[in-house]
Tab-separated table of C-alpha atoms and ligand atoms in Angstrom:
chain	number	residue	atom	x	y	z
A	640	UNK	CA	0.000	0.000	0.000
A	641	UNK	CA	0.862	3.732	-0.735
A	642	UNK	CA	0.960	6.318	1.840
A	643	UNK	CA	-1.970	7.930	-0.114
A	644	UNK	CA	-3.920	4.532	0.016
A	645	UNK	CA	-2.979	4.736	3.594
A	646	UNK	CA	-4.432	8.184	4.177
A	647	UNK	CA	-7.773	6.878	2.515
A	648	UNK	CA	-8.609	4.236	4.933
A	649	UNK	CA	-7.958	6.285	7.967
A	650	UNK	CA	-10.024	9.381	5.967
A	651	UNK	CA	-12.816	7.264	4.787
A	652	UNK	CA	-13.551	5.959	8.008
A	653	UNK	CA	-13.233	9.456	9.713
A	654	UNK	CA	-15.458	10.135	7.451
A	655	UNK	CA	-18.241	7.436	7.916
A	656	UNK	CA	-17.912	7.835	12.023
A	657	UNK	CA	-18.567	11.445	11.050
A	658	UNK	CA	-21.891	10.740	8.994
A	659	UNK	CA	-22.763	7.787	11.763
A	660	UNK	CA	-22.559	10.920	14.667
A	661	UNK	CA	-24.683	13.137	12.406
A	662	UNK	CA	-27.495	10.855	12.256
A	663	UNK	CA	-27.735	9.245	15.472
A	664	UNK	CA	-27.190	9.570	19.276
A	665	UNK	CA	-25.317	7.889	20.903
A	666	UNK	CA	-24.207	6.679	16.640
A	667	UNK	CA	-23.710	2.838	16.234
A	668	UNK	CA	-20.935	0.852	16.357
A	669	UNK	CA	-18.862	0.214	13.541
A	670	UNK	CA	-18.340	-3.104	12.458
A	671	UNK	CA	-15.802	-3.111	9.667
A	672	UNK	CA	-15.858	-5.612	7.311
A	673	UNK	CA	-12.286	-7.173	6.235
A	674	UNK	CA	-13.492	-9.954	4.526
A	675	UNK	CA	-11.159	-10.754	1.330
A	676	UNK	CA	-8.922	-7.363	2.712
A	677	UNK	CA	-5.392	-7.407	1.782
A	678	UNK	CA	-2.856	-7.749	4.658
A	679	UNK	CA	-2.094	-4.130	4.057
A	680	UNK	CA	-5.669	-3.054	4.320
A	681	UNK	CA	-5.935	-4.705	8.318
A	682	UNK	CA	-2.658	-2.914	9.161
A	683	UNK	CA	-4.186	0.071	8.027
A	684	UNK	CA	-7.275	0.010	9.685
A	685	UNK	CA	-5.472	-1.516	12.899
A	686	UNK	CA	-3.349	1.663	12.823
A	687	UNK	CA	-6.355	4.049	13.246
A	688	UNK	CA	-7.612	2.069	16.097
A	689	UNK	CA	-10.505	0.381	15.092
A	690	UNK	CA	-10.984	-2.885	16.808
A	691	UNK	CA	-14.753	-4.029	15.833
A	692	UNK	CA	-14.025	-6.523	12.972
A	693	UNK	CA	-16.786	-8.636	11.055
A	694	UNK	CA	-15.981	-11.724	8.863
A	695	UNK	CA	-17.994	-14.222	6.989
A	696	UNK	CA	-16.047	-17.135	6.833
A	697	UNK	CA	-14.625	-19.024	10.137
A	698	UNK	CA	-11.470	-20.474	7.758
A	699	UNK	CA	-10.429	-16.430	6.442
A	700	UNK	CA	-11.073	-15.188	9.713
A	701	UNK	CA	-8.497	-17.481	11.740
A	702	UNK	CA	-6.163	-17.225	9.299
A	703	UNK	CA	-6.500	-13.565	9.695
A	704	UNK	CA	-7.090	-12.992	13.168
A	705	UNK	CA	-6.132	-15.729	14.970
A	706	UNK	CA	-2.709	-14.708	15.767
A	707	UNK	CA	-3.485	-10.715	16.051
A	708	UNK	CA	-4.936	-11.275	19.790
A	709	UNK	CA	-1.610	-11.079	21.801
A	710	UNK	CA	-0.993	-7.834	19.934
A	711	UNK	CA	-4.756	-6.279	20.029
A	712	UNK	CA	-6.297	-7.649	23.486
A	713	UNK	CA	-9.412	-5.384	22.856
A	714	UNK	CA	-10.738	-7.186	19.328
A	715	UNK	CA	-13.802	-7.679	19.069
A	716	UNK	CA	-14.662	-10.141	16.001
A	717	UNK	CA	-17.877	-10.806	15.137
A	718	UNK	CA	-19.304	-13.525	12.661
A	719	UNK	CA	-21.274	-11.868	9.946
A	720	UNK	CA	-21.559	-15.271	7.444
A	721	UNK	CA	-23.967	-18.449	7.518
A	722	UNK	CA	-22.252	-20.797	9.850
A	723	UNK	CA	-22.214	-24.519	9.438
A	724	UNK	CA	-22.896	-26.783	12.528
A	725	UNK	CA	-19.547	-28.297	12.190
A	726	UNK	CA	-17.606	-25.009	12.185
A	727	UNK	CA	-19.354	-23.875	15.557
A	728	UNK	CA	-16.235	-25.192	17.714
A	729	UNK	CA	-13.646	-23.692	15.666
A	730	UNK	CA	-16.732	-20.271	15.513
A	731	UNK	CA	-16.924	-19.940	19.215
A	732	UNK	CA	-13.027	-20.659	19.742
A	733	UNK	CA	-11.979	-17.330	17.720
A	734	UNK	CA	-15.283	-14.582	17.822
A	735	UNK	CA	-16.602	-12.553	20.415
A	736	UNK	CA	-20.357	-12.767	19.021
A	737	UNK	CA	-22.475	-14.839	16.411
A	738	UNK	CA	-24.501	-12.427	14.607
A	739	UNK	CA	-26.168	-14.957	11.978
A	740	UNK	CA	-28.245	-17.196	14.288
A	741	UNK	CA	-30.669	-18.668	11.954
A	742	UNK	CA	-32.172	-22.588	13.224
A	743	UNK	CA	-32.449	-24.289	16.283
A	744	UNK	CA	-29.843	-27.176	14.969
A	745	UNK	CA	-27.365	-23.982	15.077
A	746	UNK	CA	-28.624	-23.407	18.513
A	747	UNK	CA	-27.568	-26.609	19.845
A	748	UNK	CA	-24.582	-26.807	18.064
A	749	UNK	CA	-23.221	-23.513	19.679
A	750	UNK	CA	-24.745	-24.428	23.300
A	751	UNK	CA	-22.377	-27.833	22.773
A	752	UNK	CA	-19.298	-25.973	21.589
A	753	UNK	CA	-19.867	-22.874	24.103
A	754	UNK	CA	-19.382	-26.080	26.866
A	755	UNK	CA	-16.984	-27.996	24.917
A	756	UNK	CA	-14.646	-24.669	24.792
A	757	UNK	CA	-15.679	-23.278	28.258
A	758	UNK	CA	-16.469	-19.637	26.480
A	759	UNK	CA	-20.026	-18.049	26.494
A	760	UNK	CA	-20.825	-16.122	23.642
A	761	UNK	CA	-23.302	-13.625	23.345
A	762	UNK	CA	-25.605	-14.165	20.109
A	763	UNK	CA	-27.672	-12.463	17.087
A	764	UNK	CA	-30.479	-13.768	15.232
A	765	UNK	CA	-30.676	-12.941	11.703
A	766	UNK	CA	-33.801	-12.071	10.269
A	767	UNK	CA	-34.902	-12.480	6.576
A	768	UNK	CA	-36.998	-9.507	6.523
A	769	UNK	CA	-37.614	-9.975	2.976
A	770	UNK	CA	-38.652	-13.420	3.249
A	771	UNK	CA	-36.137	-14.171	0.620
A	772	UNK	CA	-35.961	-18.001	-0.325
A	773	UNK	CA	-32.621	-17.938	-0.874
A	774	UNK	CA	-31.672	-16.139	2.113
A	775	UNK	CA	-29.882	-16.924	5.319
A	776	UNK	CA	-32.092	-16.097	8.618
A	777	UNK	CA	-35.798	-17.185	9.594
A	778	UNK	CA	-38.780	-15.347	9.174
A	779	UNK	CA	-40.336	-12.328	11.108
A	780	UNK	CA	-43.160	-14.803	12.272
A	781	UNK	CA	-40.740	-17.223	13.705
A	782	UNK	CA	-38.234	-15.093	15.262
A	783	UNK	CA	-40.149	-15.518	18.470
A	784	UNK	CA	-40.466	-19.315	18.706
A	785	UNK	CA	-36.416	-19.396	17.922
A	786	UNK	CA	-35.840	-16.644	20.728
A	787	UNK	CA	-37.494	-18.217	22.911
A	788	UNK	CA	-35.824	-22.091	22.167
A	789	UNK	CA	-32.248	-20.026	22.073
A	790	UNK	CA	-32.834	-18.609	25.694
A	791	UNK	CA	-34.367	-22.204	26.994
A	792	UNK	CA	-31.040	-23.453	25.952
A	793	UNK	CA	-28.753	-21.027	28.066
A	794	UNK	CA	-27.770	-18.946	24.837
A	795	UNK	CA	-27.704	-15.178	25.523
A	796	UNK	CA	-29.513	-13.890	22.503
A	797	UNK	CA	-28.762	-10.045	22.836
A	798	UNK	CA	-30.760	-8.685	19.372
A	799	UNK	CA	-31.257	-9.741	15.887
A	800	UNK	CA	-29.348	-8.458	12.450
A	801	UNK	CA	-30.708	-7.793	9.099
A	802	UNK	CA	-29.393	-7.706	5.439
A	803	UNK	CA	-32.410	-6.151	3.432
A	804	UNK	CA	-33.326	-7.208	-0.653
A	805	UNK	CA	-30.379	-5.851	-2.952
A	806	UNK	CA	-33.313	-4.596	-5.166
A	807	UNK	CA	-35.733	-3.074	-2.677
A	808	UNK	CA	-35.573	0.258	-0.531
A	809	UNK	CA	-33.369	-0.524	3.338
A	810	UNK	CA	-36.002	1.713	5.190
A	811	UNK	CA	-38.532	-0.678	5.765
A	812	UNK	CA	-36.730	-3.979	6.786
A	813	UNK	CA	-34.573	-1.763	9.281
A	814	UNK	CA	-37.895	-0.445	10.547
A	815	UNK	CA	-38.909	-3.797	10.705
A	816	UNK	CA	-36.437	-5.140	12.572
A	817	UNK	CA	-36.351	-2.202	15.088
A	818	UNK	CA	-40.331	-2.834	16.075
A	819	UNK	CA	-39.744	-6.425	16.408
A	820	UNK	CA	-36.561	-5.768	18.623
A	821	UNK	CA	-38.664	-3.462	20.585
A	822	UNK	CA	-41.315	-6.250	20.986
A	823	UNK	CA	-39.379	-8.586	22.219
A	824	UNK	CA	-37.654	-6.388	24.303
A	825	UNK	CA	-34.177	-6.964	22.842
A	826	UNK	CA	-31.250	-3.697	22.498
A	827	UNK	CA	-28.929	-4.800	19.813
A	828	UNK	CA	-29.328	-3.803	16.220
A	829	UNK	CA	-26.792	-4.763	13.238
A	830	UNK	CA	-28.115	-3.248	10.521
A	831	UNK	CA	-26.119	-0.826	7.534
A	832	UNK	CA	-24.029	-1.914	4.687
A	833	UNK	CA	-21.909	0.421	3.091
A	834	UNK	CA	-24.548	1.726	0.675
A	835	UNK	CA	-27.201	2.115	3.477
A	836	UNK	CA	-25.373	2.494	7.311
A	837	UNK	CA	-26.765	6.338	7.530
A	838	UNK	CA	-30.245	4.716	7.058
A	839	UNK	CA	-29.735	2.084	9.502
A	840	UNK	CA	-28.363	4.469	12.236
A	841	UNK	CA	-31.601	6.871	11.643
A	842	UNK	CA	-33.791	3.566	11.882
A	843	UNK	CA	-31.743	2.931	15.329
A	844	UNK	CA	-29.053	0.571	14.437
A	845	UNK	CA	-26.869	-0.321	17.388
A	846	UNK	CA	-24.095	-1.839	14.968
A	847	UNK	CA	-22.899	-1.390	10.927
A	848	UNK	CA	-21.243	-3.675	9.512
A	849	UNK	CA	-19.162	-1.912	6.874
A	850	UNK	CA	-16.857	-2.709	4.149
A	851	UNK	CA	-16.567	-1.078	0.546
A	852	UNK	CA	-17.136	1.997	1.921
A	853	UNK	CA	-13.725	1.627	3.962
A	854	UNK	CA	-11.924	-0.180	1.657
A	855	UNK	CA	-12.898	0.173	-2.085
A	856	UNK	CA	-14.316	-1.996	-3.666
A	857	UNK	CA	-13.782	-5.942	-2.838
A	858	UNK	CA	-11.367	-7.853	-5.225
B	1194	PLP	C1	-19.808	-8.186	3.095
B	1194	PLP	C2	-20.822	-7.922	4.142
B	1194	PLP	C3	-21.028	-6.629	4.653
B	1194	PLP	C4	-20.283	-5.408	4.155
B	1194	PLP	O1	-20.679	-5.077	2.863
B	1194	PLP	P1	-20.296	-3.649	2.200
B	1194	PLP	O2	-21.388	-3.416	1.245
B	1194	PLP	O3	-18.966	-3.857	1.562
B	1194	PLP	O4	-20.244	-2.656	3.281
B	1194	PLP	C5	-21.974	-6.476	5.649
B	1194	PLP	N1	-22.691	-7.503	6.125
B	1194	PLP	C6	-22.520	-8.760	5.660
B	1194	PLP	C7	-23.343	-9.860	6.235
B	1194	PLP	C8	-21.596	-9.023	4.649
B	1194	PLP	O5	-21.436	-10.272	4.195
């Protein structure tokens, strides 16, 4: 990396921490995305001390961030990608929270490997707000019944995480998932891509999970 390519990570996320603070109080969390990020890229981001990371892929994530907790105590990695049931050991070995909670059979295969690793994790459900068929995350209507089978098995669900229709206006599934947070009485929000986090933070998302708009575009 250049020195100018340098300077445009740490200015492009001054700049979206700025927008984030415009449109929200207290502004969410940034969750920057490194997935496929050259090695250059993390040092640079590293160097203007952001420490919320989100990855979609347990294997690219260890070989990433597995060795970078000595040197940064205070990461805080969180799993933005479907996980498989027999990646939840190796999962709940290197994040700090599952955002993509989407079926009790992932339920019970985190409560085993939160015991088999002696680490409790603190958990999202993702919501298909668009009721996509293709689309990681259960339905509004049955967000409920998998809350409530999460909790009877010890996990800590703390809120739920959305990524809206490519095609279709954010606004709505963000308010969507806000009023069903609120009715189940749960605080935590991921919600905002690059192309939609000052939406999100107006609709009251806790956490954005951000990458093109840090990085460029993904190679
Ligand atoms: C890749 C990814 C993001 C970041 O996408 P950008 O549009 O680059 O900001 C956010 N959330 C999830 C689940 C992703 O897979």
């Amino acid at each position: 990396m250049t020195d100018t390519d340098t300077l445009s990570i740490a200015k492009r996320r001054e700049a979206v921490l700025a927008e984030l603070s415009d449109a929200a109080t207290p502004p969410p969390v940034l969750v920057a995305v490194t997935k496929t990020q050259p090695e250059a890229a993390i040092a640079d981001i590293l160097a203007t001390g952001q420490r919320v990371f989100g990855e979609n892929r347990v294997q690219e994530a260890e070989a990433r961030w597995a060795g970078c907790r000595g040197a940064y105590p205070d990461l805080e990695l969180h799993l933005i990608g479907p996980l498989q049931t027999n990646k939840a050991e190796d999962a709940v070995r290197l994040f700090d929270v599952i955002e993509t909670v989407d079926r009790p059979k992932l339920v019970d295969a985190l409560v085993k490997a939160m015991a088999k690793v002696g680490r409790a994790l603190p958990v999202l459900i993702q919501v298909n707000t668009g009721e996509e068929p293709q689309k990681a995350g259960v339905v509004p209507s049955d967000v409920q019944e998998l809350l409530q089978y999460a909790r009877s098995r010890g996990l800590e669900v703390q809120g739920l995480m959305c990524i809206p229709p490519v095609d279709e206006p954010a606004g709505p599934h963000f308010a969507l998932l806000a009023d069903l947070a609120k009715s189940l009485g749960l605080s935590v929000l991921s919600m905002g891509m690059s192309s939609d986090y000052v939406t999100a933070a107006r609709f009251g998302s806790t956490h954005v999970r951000v990458g093109s708009a840090l990085f460029g575009a993904r190679i």
